[in-house]
Amino acid sequence: IMSPKRARLLVAAVWVLSFVICFPPLVGWKDQM
C-alpha cells in the first residue's frame, strides 16, 4: 500500500495544511478586538 515514510509525510502535510487554514483567522480576530 504505502511505505511508512510516505504515510508519515502525508500525515505531516495534513497537519501543516490544517494549521495554515486554522491559524490566520485566530490571529485576524485577535487583531480586530
mmCIF file of C-alpha atoms in Angstrom:
data_model
loop_
_atom_site.group_PDB
_atom_site.id
_atom_site.type_symbol
_atom_site.label_atom_id
_atom_site.label_comp_id
_atom_site.label_asym_id
_atom_site.label_seq_id
_atom_site.Cartn_x
_atom_site.Cartn_y
_atom_site.Cartn_z
ATOM 1 C CA ILE A 1 0.000 0.000 0.000
ATOM 2 C CA MET A 2 2.124 2.945 1.296
ATOM 3 C CA SER A 3 5.570 2.964 2.822
ATOM 4 C CA PRO A 4 5.784 4.182 6.450
ATOM 5 C CA LYS A 5 7.938 7.120 5.363
ATOM 6 C CA ARG A 6 5.367 8.252 2.804
ATOM 7 C CA ALA A 7 2.497 7.765 5.258
ATOM 8 C CA ARG A 8 4.315 9.929 7.820
ATOM 9 C CA LEU A 9 4.892 12.595 5.171
ATOM 10 C CA LEU A 10 1.190 12.552 4.282
ATOM 11 C CA VAL A 11 0.170 12.945 7.942
ATOM 12 C CA ALA A 12 2.638 15.825 8.348
ATOM 13 C CA ALA A 13 1.240 17.509 5.226
ATOM 14 C CA VAL A 14 -2.320 17.248 6.588
ATOM 15 C CA TRP A 15 -1.217 18.752 9.933
ATOM 16 C CA VAL A 16 0.543 21.657 8.222
ATOM 17 C CA LEU A 17 -2.429 22.266 5.930
ATOM 18 C CA SER A 18 -4.918 22.313 8.812
ATOM 19 C CA PHE A 19 -2.620 24.634 10.787
ATOM 20 C CA VAL A 20 -2.329 27.034 7.824
ATOM 21 C CA ILE A 21 -6.123 27.031 7.396
ATOM 22 C CA CYS A 22 -6.929 27.439 11.117
ATOM 23 C CA PHE A 23 -4.221 29.867 12.236
ATOM 24 C CA PRO A 24 -4.818 33.119 10.233
ATOM 25 C CA PRO A 25 -8.458 33.656 11.388
ATOM 26 C CA LEU A 26 -7.360 33.362 15.038
ATOM 27 C CA VAL A 27 -4.657 35.976 14.519
ATOM 28 C CA GLY A 28 -7.002 38.200 12.495
ATOM 29 C CA TRP A 29 -9.759 38.073 15.117
ATOM 30 C CA LYS A 30 -7.291 38.945 17.872
ATOM 31 C CA ASP A 31 -6.068 41.984 15.927
ATOM 32 C CA GLN A 32 -9.620 43.272 15.350
ATOM 33 C CA MET A 33 -10.649 43.084 19.015
#
